[in-house]
Coordinates of C-alpha atoms in Angstrom, one line a residue:
Chain A
M432 CA -33.0 174.3 -58.8
F433 CA -29.5 174.4 -57.4
S434 CA -30.9 173.9 -54.0
Y435 CA -32.8 170.9 -55.1
V436 CA -29.6 169.5 -56.5
L437 CA -27.8 170.3 -53.3
I438 CA -30.5 168.9 -51.1
A439 CA -30.4 165.8 -53.4
L440 CA -26.7 165.6 -53.2
V441 CA -26.6 166.2 -49.5
G442 CA -29.5 163.8 -49.0
G443 CA -27.7 161.4 -51.1
A444 CA -24.5 161.9 -49.2
I445 CA -26.3 161.7 -45.9
G446 CA -28.1 158.7 -47.2
A447 CA -24.8 157.3 -48.3
V448 CA -23.3 158.1 -45.0
I449 CA -26.2 156.6 -43.2
A450 CA -26.0 153.6 -45.5
L451 CA -22.4 153.4 -44.8
V452 CA -22.8 153.7 -41.1
V453 CA -25.6 151.2 -41.2
V454 CA -23.4 149.0 -43.3
A455 CA -20.5 149.7 -41.0
Q456 CA -22.6 149.0 -38.1
R457 CA -23.9 145.9 -39.7
G458 CA -20.4 145.1 -40.7
R459 CA -19.2 145.7 -37.2
S460 CA -21.9 143.6 -35.6
A461 CA -21.3 141.0 -38.3
L462 CA -17.7 141.2 -37.6
A463 CA -18.4 141.0 -33.9
N464 CA -20.6 138.0 -34.6
V465 CA -17.9 136.6 -36.8
R466 CA -15.4 137.3 -34.1
A467 CA -17.7 135.8 -31.5
E468 CA -18.3 132.8 -33.7
S469 CA -14.7 132.6 -34.4
E470 CA -13.8 132.8 -30.8
L471 CA -16.3 130.1 -30.1
R472 CA -14.9 128.1 -32.9
I473 CA -11.4 128.7 -31.7
S474 CA -12.3 127.6 -28.1
D475 CA -14.1 124.6 -29.6
L476 CA -11.1 123.8 -31.7
M477 CA -8.9 124.3 -28.7
R478 CA -11.0 122.0 -26.7
E479 CA -11.0 119.5 -29.5
N480 CA -7.3 119.9 -29.8
A481 CA -7.0 119.3 -26.0
D482 CA -9.1 116.2 -26.4
L483 CA -7.1 115.0 -29.3
Q484 CA -3.9 115.6 -27.3
T485 CA -5.4 113.6 -24.5
Q486 CA -6.4 110.9 -27.0
I487 CA -3.0 111.0 -28.5
E488 CA -1.5 110.7 -25.1
D489 CA -3.8 107.8 -24.3
A490 CA -3.0 106.2 -27.6
G491 CA 0.6 106.7 -26.8
H492 CA 0.1 104.8 -23.5
E493 CA -1.9 102.1 -25.2
L494 CA 0.8 101.8 -27.8
H495 CA 3.3 101.5 -25.2
A496 CA 1.2 98.8 -23.4
F497 CA 0.8 97.0 -26.7
E498 CA 4.5 97.2 -27.3
T499 CA 5.1 95.7 -23.9
E500 CA 2.5 93.0 -24.5
L501 CA 4.0 92.3 -27.9
A502 CA 7.4 91.9 -26.3
T503 CA 6.0 89.5 -23.7
S504 CA 4.1 87.6 -26.4
R505 CA 7.2 87.3 -28.5
A506 CA 9.1 86.0 -25.5
S507 CA 6.3 83.5 -24.7
I508 CA 6.1 82.3 -28.3
A509 CA 9.8 81.8 -28.2
A510 CA 9.5 79.8 -25.0
Q511 CA 6.6 77.8 -26.5
A512 CA 8.6 77.1 -29.6
D513 CA 11.3 75.7 -27.4
T514 CA 8.8 73.6 -25.5
A515 CA 7.3 72.4 -28.7
Q516 CA 10.7 71.4 -30.0
A517 CA 11.4 69.6 -26.8
A518 CA 8.0 67.8 -27.0
Q519 CA 8.7 66.9 -30.6
A520 CA 12.0 65.4 -29.5
A521 CA 10.4 63.5 -26.7
L522 CA 7.7 62.3 -29.0
G523 CA 10.4 61.1 -31.3
D524 CA 12.0 59.2 -28.4
V525 CA 8.6 57.7 -27.4
R526 CA 8.0 56.5 -31.0
A527 CA 11.5 54.9 -31.1
E528 CA 10.7 53.2 -27.7
R529 CA 7.4 52.0 -29.0
D530 CA 9.0 50.6 -32.1
R531 CA 11.5 48.8 -29.9
W532 CA 8.7 47.3 -27.8
A533 CA 6.8 46.3 -30.9
A534 CA 9.9 44.6 -32.2
L535 CA 10.4 42.9 -28.8
S536 CA 6.9 41.7 -28.5
K537 CA 7.1 40.3 -32.1
Q538 CA 10.1 38.4 -31.0
I539 CA 8.3 37.0 -28.0
S540 CA 5.4 35.9 -30.2
G541 CA 7.9 34.3 -32.5
E542 CA 9.7 32.4 -29.8
T543 CA 6.5 31.1 -28.1
S544 CA 5.2 30.1 -31.6
R545 CA 8.3 28.2 -32.2
L546 CA 8.0 26.4 -28.8
R547 CA 4.7 25.1 -29.9
G548 CA 6.8 22.6 -31.8
L549 CA 7.2 21.0 -28.4
A550 CA 4.2 18.9 -29.3
H551 CA 6.6 16.8 -31.5
T552 CA 8.9 16.3 -28.5
F553 CA 6.0 15.1 -26.4
E554 CA 4.9 12.8 -29.2
R555 CA 8.4 11.4 -29.2
W556 CA 8.5 10.9 -25.4
H557 CA 5.1 9.2 -25.6
E558 CA 6.3 6.8 -28.2
Q559 CA 9.3 6.0 -26.1
M560 CA 7.1 5.3 -23.1
I561 CA 4.9 3.0 -25.1
S562 CA 8.0 1.2 -26.3
L563 CA 9.3 0.9 -22.7
M564 CA 6.0 -0.4 -21.4
T565 CA 5.9 -2.9 -24.2
Q566 CA 9.3 -4.2 -23.2
N567 CA 8.1 -4.4 -19.6
Q568 CA 5.2 -6.5 -20.7
E569 CA 7.6 -8.7 -22.6
M570 CA 9.6 -9.2 -19.5
H571 CA 6.5 -10.1 -17.6
A572 CA 5.6 -12.6 -20.3
R573 CA 9.1 -14.2 -20.3
N574 CA 9.0 -14.4 -16.5
E575 CA 5.6 -16.1 -16.7
E576 CA 7.1 -18.6 -19.2
L577 CA 10.0 -19.2 -16.8
S578 CA 7.6 -19.8 -14.0
A579 CA 5.7 -22.2 -16.1
I580 CA 8.8 -24.1 -17.0
V581 CA 9.9 -24.2 -13.4
R582 CA 6.5 -25.6 -12.3
H583 CA 6.9 -28.2 -15.0
V584 CA 10.3 -29.1 -13.8
V585 CA 8.9 -29.6 -10.3
I586 CA 6.3 -32.0 -11.7
V587 CA 8.9 -33.9 -13.7
S588 CA 11.1 -34.2 -10.7
L589 CA 8.2 -35.4 -8.6
N590 CA 7.5 -38.0 -11.3
A591 CA 11.2 -38.9 -11.3
S592 CA 11.1 -39.4 -7.5
I593 CA 8.0 -41.7 -7.8
E594 CA 9.7 -43.7 -10.6
A595 CA 12.9 -44.0 -8.5
A596 CA 10.9 -45.2 -5.5
R597 CA 9.2 -47.8 -7.7
V598 CA 12.6 -49.1 -8.9
G599 CA 13.7 -49.5 -5.3
A600 CA 17.3 -49.4 -4.1
A601 CA 18.7 -49.1 -7.7
G602 CA 16.8 -45.9 -8.0
R603 CA 18.1 -44.2 -4.9
G604 CA 20.8 -42.2 -6.7
F605 CA 18.2 -41.1 -9.1
A606 CA 15.9 -40.1 -6.3
V607 CA 18.6 -37.9 -4.8
V608 CA 19.1 -36.1 -8.1
A609 CA 15.4 -35.7 -8.5
G610 CA 15.3 -34.1 -5.0
E611 CA 18.0 -31.7 -5.8
V612 CA 16.3 -30.7 -9.1
R613 CA 13.1 -30.0 -7.0
E614 CA 15.2 -27.8 -4.7
L615 CA 16.6 -25.9 -7.6
A616 CA 13.1 -25.5 -9.1
A617 CA 11.9 -24.1 -5.8
R618 CA 14.7 -21.6 -5.7
S619 CA 14.0 -20.7 -9.3
E620 CA 10.3 -20.2 -8.5
A621 CA 11.2 -17.9 -5.6
L622 CA 13.6 -15.9 -7.8
S623 CA 10.9 -15.7 -10.5
R624 CA 8.4 -14.4 -7.9
S625 CA 10.9 -11.9 -6.7
Y626 CA 11.6 -10.9 -10.3
S627 CA 7.9 -10.5 -10.9
D628 CA 7.6 -8.2 -7.8
S629 CA 10.5 -6.1 -9.2
L630 CA 8.7 -5.9 -12.6
H631 CA 5.5 -4.7 -11.0
R632 CA 7.4 -2.1 -8.9
N633 CA 9.2 -1.0 -12.1
D634 CA 5.9 -0.8 -14.0
L635 CA 4.5 1.6 -11.5
T636 CA 7.5 3.9 -11.3
T637 CA 8.0 3.9 -15.1
T638 CA 4.4 4.6 -15.7
A639 CA 4.3 7.4 -13.1
T640 CA 7.5 8.9 -14.4
F641 CA 6.3 9.0 -18.0
Q642 CA 2.8 10.2 -17.0
D643 CA 4.6 13.0 -15.1
I644 CA 6.5 13.9 -18.3
Q645 CA 3.4 13.7 -20.4
A646 CA 1.3 15.8 -18.0
G647 CA 4.2 18.2 -17.3
G648 CA 4.7 18.7 -21.1
K649 CA 1.0 19.6 -21.4
M650 CA 1.4 22.0 -18.5
I651 CA 4.3 23.7 -20.2
T652 CA 2.5 23.9 -23.5
A653 CA -0.6 25.4 -21.9
S654 CA 1.5 28.0 -20.0
L655 CA 3.3 28.9 -23.2
S656 CA 0.0 29.3 -25.0
S657 CA -1.0 31.8 -22.4
V658 CA 2.2 33.8 -22.9
E659 CA 1.8 33.6 -26.6
S660 CA -1.7 34.8 -26.5
L661 CA -0.7 37.7 -24.2
A662 CA 2.2 38.6 -26.5
N663 CA -0.1 38.6 -29.5
Q664 CA -2.6 40.9 -27.7
F665 CA 0.3 43.2 -26.8
Q666 CA 1.6 43.2 -30.4
S667 CA -1.7 43.9 -32.0
H668 CA -2.4 46.8 -29.6
P669 CA -3.1 50.0 -31.6
A670 CA -0.7 52.0 -29.5
L671 CA 2.1 49.9 -30.9
H672 CA 1.4 50.9 -34.5
Chain B
M944 CA 10.9 15.7 6.2
A945 CA 9.1 15.1 3.0
T946 CA 5.7 14.5 4.7
D947 CA 5.6 18.1 6.1
L948 CA 5.7 19.6 2.6
I949 CA 1.9 19.2 2.1
S950 CA 0.1 21.5 4.6
A951 CA -2.7 20.1 6.6
R952 CA -5.3 22.1 4.8
A953 CA -3.9 21.1 1.4
R954 CA -4.3 17.5 2.5
A955 CA -7.9 18.1 3.5
S956 CA -8.4 19.9 0.2
F957 CA -7.0 17.1 -1.9
E958 CA -9.3 14.7 0.0
R959 CA -12.4 16.8 -0.5
I960 CA -11.7 17.3 -4.2
F961 CA -11.2 13.6 -4.7
Q962 CA -14.5 12.8 -2.9
R963 CA -16.4 15.3 -5.0
A964 CA -14.8 13.9 -8.2
A965 CA -15.6 10.3 -7.2
Q966 CA -19.2 11.1 -6.3
S967 CA -19.9 12.9 -9.6
R968 CA -17.8 10.8 -12.1
L969 CA -17.5 7.2 -11.0
V970 CA -21.2 6.6 -11.2
R971 CA -23.0 5.5 -14.4
N972 CA -26.2 7.3 -13.4
A973 CA -26.2 10.6 -11.5
G974 CA -27.3 10.1 -8.0
D975 CA -26.2 6.5 -7.6
A976 CA -24.8 5.8 -4.1
V977 CA -21.1 6.3 -3.5
Q978 CA -19.6 5.2 -0.2
I979 CA -16.1 6.4 0.5
D980 CA -14.2 5.0 3.5
A981 CA -10.6 5.8 4.3
M982 CA -8.2 2.9 4.6
Q983 CA -5.1 2.9 6.7
T984 CA -3.4 0.1 4.8
L985 CA -4.2 -1.8 1.6
P986 CA -5.4 -5.4 1.9
E987 CA -2.8 -7.9 0.7
E988 CA -3.2 -8.5 -3.0
D989 CA -4.6 -11.9 -3.5
R990 CA -2.0 -13.8 -5.5
S991 CA -3.6 -17.2 -5.6
F992 CA -4.7 -18.8 -8.8
D993 CA -8.4 -18.4 -8.3
A994 CA -8.0 -14.7 -7.2
V995 CA -10.4 -12.4 -8.9
A996 CA -8.7 -10.6 -11.8
A997 CA -8.1 -7.0 -10.9
E998 CA -6.4 -4.0 -12.5
V999 CA -5.5 -0.4 -11.7
V1000 CA -6.1 2.5 -13.9
V1001 CA -3.3 5.0 -13.3
L1002 CA -3.4 8.8 -14.1
T1003 CA -1.1 11.7 -13.2
I1004 CA -1.8 15.4 -12.7
S1005 CA 1.4 17.5 -12.9
S1006 CA 1.8 20.9 -11.5
I1007 CA 5.0 22.9 -11.1
A1008 CA 5.3 22.2 -7.4
F1009 CA 3.8 18.7 -7.2
R1010 CA 2.4 15.7 -9.1
L1011 CA -0.7 13.8 -8.0
V1012 CA -0.9 10.1 -9.0
L1013 CA -4.4 8.6 -8.9
L1014 CA -4.8 4.8 -8.9
L1015 CA -8.2 3.2 -9.2
R1016 CA -8.4 -0.5 -8.6
V1017 CA -11.2 -2.3 -10.3
Q1018 CA -12.2 -5.9 -10.0
H1019 CA -13.4 -8.0 -12.9
D1020 CA -16.3 -9.5 -11.0
A1021 CA -19.9 -9.9 -12.0
A1022 CA -21.3 -6.9 -10.1
T1023 CA -18.7 -4.5 -11.6
Q1024 CA -19.2 -5.8 -15.1
A1025 CA -23.0 -5.5 -14.8
Y1026 CA -22.8 -2.0 -13.4
Y1027 CA -20.3 -0.4 -15.7
V1028 CA -20.8 -2.4 -18.9
G1029 CA -24.2 -3.9 -18.7
D1030 CA -25.2 -5.2 -22.2
A1031 CA -22.8 -3.1 -24.2
A1032 CA -20.3 -4.8 -26.5
R1033 CA -17.3 -3.3 -24.7
T1034 CA -14.7 -4.6 -22.3
L1035 CA -14.8 -3.6 -18.6
R1036 CA -11.3 -2.4 -19.0
E1037 CA -12.0 0.1 -21.8
T1038 CA -15.2 1.3 -20.1
F1039 CA -13.6 1.8 -16.7
I1040 CA -10.6 3.6 -18.2
E1041 CA -13.0 6.3 -19.4
Y1042 CA -14.6 6.6 -15.9
G1043 CA -11.1 6.9 -14.4
N1044 CA -10.3 9.6 -17.0
L1045 CA -13.4 11.5 -16.1
C1046 CA -12.8 11.2 -12.4
C1047 CA -9.2 12.5 -12.7
G1048 CA -10.5 15.1 -15.1
A1049 CA -12.8 16.4 -12.4
I1050 CA -9.9 16.6 -9.9
N1051 CA -7.9 18.4 -12.6
Q1052 CA -10.7 20.9 -13.2
E1053 CA -10.9 21.8 -9.5
L1054 CA -7.1 22.0 -9.0
I1055 CA -6.7 24.3 -12.0
G1056 CA -8.5 27.0 -10.0
H1057 CA -5.7 26.9 -7.4
F1058 CA -2.7 26.0 -9.7
P1059 CA -2.9 27.7 -13.0
D1060 CA -0.1 25.6 -14.5
L1061 CA -1.5 22.1 -14.6
G1062 CA -1.4 19.2 -17.0
M1063 CA -3.1 15.7 -16.9
S1064 CA -1.8 12.5 -18.5
T1065 CA -3.7 10.0 -20.4
P1066 CA -4.8 6.9 -18.4
Y1067 CA -2.7 3.7 -18.3
V1068 CA -3.7 0.2 -17.0
L1069 CA -1.4 -1.8 -14.8
S1070 CA -1.7 -5.1 -12.8
A1071 CA -3.3 -4.6 -9.4
R1072 CA -0.1 -6.1 -8.0
C1073 CA 1.5 -2.7 -8.6
V1074 CA -0.4 -1.1 -5.7
S1075 CA 1.9 -2.8 -3.2
Y1076 CA 4.7 -0.6 -4.4
L1077 CA 3.3 2.9 -3.9
D1078 CA 6.2 3.7 -1.5
A1079 CA 8.5 3.6 -4.5
L1080 CA 6.9 6.8 -5.6
K1081 CA 8.1 8.4 -2.4
P1082 CA 4.9 10.4 -1.8
A1083 CA 4.8 13.4 0.5
Y1084 CA 1.2 12.6 1.1
Q1085 CA -0.8 9.4 0.5
A1086 CA -4.4 8.5 1.0
M1087 CA -6.3 5.3 0.3
Y1088 CA -10.0 4.7 0.1
A1089 CA -12.4 1.9 -0.3
V1090 CA -15.1 3.2 -2.7
T1091 CA -18.4 1.3 -3.0
I1092 CA -20.6 2.2 -6.0
D1093 CA -24.3 1.6 -5.9
G1094 CA -23.8 -0.7 -2.9
T1095 CA -22.3 -3.5 -5.1
V1096 CA -19.2 -2.4 -6.9
P1097 CA -16.0 -2.6 -4.8
L1098 CA -13.3 -0.1 -5.9
Q1099 CA -10.2 1.1 -4.2
A1100 CA -8.7 4.6 -4.8
M1101 CA -5.1 5.6 -3.9
I1102 CA -3.8 9.1 -4.2
C1103 CA -0.1 9.9 -4.0
V1104 CA 1.1 13.5 -3.9
C1105 CA 4.8 13.8 -4.6
A1106 CA 6.5 17.2 -4.0
N1107 CA 9.9 18.5 -3.1
T1108 CA 8.7 22.1 -2.3
P1109 CA 5.9 23.1 0.1
V1110 CA 2.4 22.8 -1.2
D1111 CA -0.4 24.8 0.4
F1112 CA -3.9 25.8 -0.8
M1113 CA -7.5 25.7 0.4
A1114 CA -10.3 24.3 -1.6
D1115 CA -14.0 24.8 -1.3
M1116 CA -15.0 22.4 1.4
S1117 CA -18.7 22.1 0.6
A1118 CA -20.2 18.8 -0.4
A1119 CA -20.7 19.5 -4.0
V1120 CA -19.4 22.1 -6.4
E1121 CA -21.3 23.8 -9.3
E1122 CA -21.4 21.6 -12.3
S1123 CA -20.4 23.6 -15.3
S1124 CA -19.5 20.8 -17.6
G1125 CA -21.4 19.0 -20.3
E1126 CA -22.7 22.0 -22.2
L1127 CA -21.4 23.5 -25.4
E1128 CA -19.4 26.7 -24.8
F1129 CA -19.4 28.6 -28.1
F1130 CA -16.3 30.6 -29.0
Chain C
M211 CA -19.3 10.0 -46.7
A212 CA -20.5 11.0 -43.2
N213 CA -20.8 14.7 -42.4
I214 CA -19.8 14.2 -38.7
L215 CA -16.5 12.8 -37.5
V216 CA -16.0 11.7 -33.8
V217 CA -12.4 11.5 -32.7
D218 CA -11.4 9.8 -29.4
D219 CA -9.0 7.1 -28.4
S220 CA -11.6 5.6 -26.0
S221 CA -14.0 3.2 -27.7
T222 CA -16.4 3.9 -24.9
V223 CA -16.6 7.6 -25.8
R224 CA -16.7 6.9 -29.6
D225 CA -19.6 4.4 -29.0
E226 CA -21.5 6.8 -26.7
V227 CA -21.2 9.9 -28.8
A228 CA -21.5 8.4 -32.3
G229 CA -24.3 6.2 -31.0
F230 CA -26.2 9.1 -29.5
L231 CA -25.9 11.1 -32.8
R232 CA -26.9 8.1 -35.0
K233 CA -29.9 7.5 -32.8
N234 CA -30.9 11.1 -33.6
G235 CA -30.6 10.5 -37.3
M236 CA -27.2 11.8 -38.0
D237 CA -24.5 10.2 -40.2
V238 CA -21.3 9.7 -38.2
D239 CA -17.8 8.3 -38.8
T240 CA -15.2 7.8 -36.1
A241 CA -11.4 8.0 -35.7
V242 CA -9.1 6.6 -32.9
D243 CA -6.6 9.4 -32.5
G244 CA -5.4 12.7 -34.0
K245 CA -3.4 11.0 -36.8
D246 CA -6.4 8.9 -37.8
G247 CA -8.7 12.0 -37.6
L248 CA -6.5 14.0 -39.8
A249 CA -6.4 11.2 -42.4
K250 CA -10.1 10.9 -42.4
V251 CA -10.7 14.7 -42.9
R252 CA -8.1 14.6 -45.7
A253 CA -10.1 11.8 -47.3
N254 CA -13.4 13.4 -46.7
P255 CA -13.0 17.2 -47.1
G256 CA -16.8 17.7 -47.2
V257 CA -17.1 16.7 -43.5
K258 CA -19.1 19.4 -41.7
L259 CA -18.4 18.8 -38.1
V260 CA -15.5 17.2 -36.1
I261 CA -16.1 16.4 -32.5
S262 CA -12.7 15.6 -30.9
D263 CA -11.0 14.7 -27.6
V264 CA -7.8 16.6 -26.7
N265 CA -5.8 13.9 -25.0
M266 CA -5.0 11.2 -27.5
P267 CA -1.8 9.2 -28.4
N268 CA -0.1 9.7 -31.7
M269 CA -1.4 13.2 -32.1
D270 CA -3.5 15.2 -29.7
G271 CA -6.7 16.9 -30.7
L272 CA -5.5 20.5 -30.8
T273 CA -2.5 19.6 -32.9
M274 CA -4.9 17.8 -35.3
V275 CA -7.1 20.9 -35.6
E276 CA -4.0 23.0 -36.2
K277 CA -3.0 20.7 -39.0
I278 CA -6.5 20.5 -40.5
R279 CA -6.5 24.3 -40.8
G280 CA -2.8 24.5 -41.8
E281 CA -1.6 21.5 -43.8
L282 CA -5.0 20.6 -45.2
G283 CA -6.0 24.2 -45.6
N284 CA -9.6 23.4 -44.5
K285 CA -11.0 26.5 -42.9
T286 CA -14.7 25.5 -43.2
V287 CA -15.2 22.4 -41.2
N288 CA -16.6 23.2 -37.7
V289 CA -14.7 21.7 -34.8
V290 CA -15.9 21.2 -31.3
M291 CA -13.6 19.8 -28.6
L292 CA -15.1 17.2 -26.2
T293 CA -12.6 16.8 -23.4
T294 CA -11.8 16.6 -19.7
E295 CA -9.5 19.7 -20.1
S296 CA -11.0 23.0 -19.1
S297 CA -8.0 25.2 -18.6
P298 CA -8.4 28.7 -20.1
A299 CA -5.0 28.3 -21.7
M300 CA -6.1 25.2 -23.6
K301 CA -9.3 26.9 -24.7
D302 CA -7.3 29.9 -25.9
R303 CA -5.2 27.5 -28.0
G304 CA -8.4 26.0 -29.3
K305 CA -9.7 29.4 -30.2
A306 CA -6.5 30.4 -31.9
A307 CA -6.7 27.1 -34.0
G308 CA -10.2 27.9 -35.1
V309 CA -12.2 25.6 -32.8
K310 CA -15.9 26.6 -32.7
G311 CA -16.9 25.3 -29.3
W312 CA -15.8 23.4 -26.2
I313 CA -17.6 20.8 -24.1
V314 CA -16.1 19.5 -20.8
K315 CA -16.8 15.8 -20.4
P316 CA -19.2 14.2 -19.6
F317 CA -21.4 15.7 -22.3
K318 CA -25.1 16.3 -21.8
G319 CA -26.6 14.8 -24.9
E320 CA -29.9 16.7 -25.0
A321 CA -28.2 20.0 -24.2
V322 CA -25.8 19.8 -27.2
L323 CA -28.0 18.0 -29.8
E324 CA -29.4 21.2 -31.3
A325 CA -26.0 22.8 -31.5
F326 CA -24.6 19.7 -33.2
R327 CA -27.4 19.6 -35.7
K328 CA -26.8 23.3 -36.7
L329 CA -23.0 22.8 -36.9
A330 CA -23.4 19.7 -39.1
A331 CA -25.9 21.2 -41.5

């Protein structure tokens, strides 16, 4: 019985030792596995770490590049802000100019509009011309009357001469007077004709002068209308508002 | 000298423009014969008692550089009365004034293409005796024509162009110009 | 009261134009110059169409139109100018005064009859 217990114990112990060895062996290989795995993991991690380092370096470079770009952008924005300000100022100037032009063109419109009142001036001139021509006609009429009177005087003096001749010697003095009257009448007639010629010359020059004034007035009014219409077009241009 | 102020081609142009105006506007019916003959001097105005009554219709066209005075002498004889008035209850004077107005208007319309600033007067009637004194206007250019309408109506036309600055332009020298008048231009 | 007014200082033109229109069945009155024309429009504000010359003594046609639109305040009457004037400047002035149309004399009756009828309706 003791031997059985001994064998059992030794067996047990051997078994335990075997188990232990097996376990140790398993443990050792497990450890080795673990170690191998760990080494793999470590080298993976070290690779990852190296990658990350590279990435961090790259990121660092990019960041630096971004910083440089940012600085450049900031400078460019600053420059553009200056340009915008300058453009704003220029626009302000242009607007002020435009307002001045709009005011000027309004003035031009106003002036040309006022000058349309020239129609009244022309009416006045026309009335004066009619009045002058009427006077001319009256002068013609009076001259005709004078002519008629002179012709009548000639007839009267002729009759007087005839009467004087009938009376004979006593009428000689009278005949002389009648003769002189006839001479005077002839001179009056000549003067009257000459006066008539002057009147006709005067009629022509007066008429031509006043027609020039009338036509010239219309020419001026027409030209002013053109200017006025241009000024109005200018003034109503959308760019001026 | 004043007479050099109007260039040769301007003179020819004035002449041609007048001819076209006379041919289109001095006739009562389009197409009636118009005979235009240049005259060197005007015949002495008949001042005798039985002289045929005559008048001149005077019109002026004014430009900046010159003025053109048109005188149209019309006789109050049977042929003229019959042609222009016919049976109408109007005087020859009134009727012919309008023809003169149209004739000068046609000259005006052509000249405005060359001289944008132009104005025309209203017509005025003077005694025919006035034509003896055209020199008093001191024209730089003067032209006189005997115009016979429809073979029976004897008219005289006198053109005086007065200027004190050079005048030069060239008109269309063709026989007739496009008629753009008479129709209603809507605005 | 007539619905057409013809204004011209020449009796020849008044007779010709008014006669032509009357022959075509229209009711026409006449005036001898701008002043007369203005007075007639004032007295007959219902007039539909005014046919007027430009060159007239006492008051020219364009001044008359300006006064019809201004002083009389009549913006409805149709106005057509019948004149020897053809300058663009004159036409511009007419346009500005409210003129509806422009005919350079001598007028072609048949060509303008329809237009006149419409404007006087």
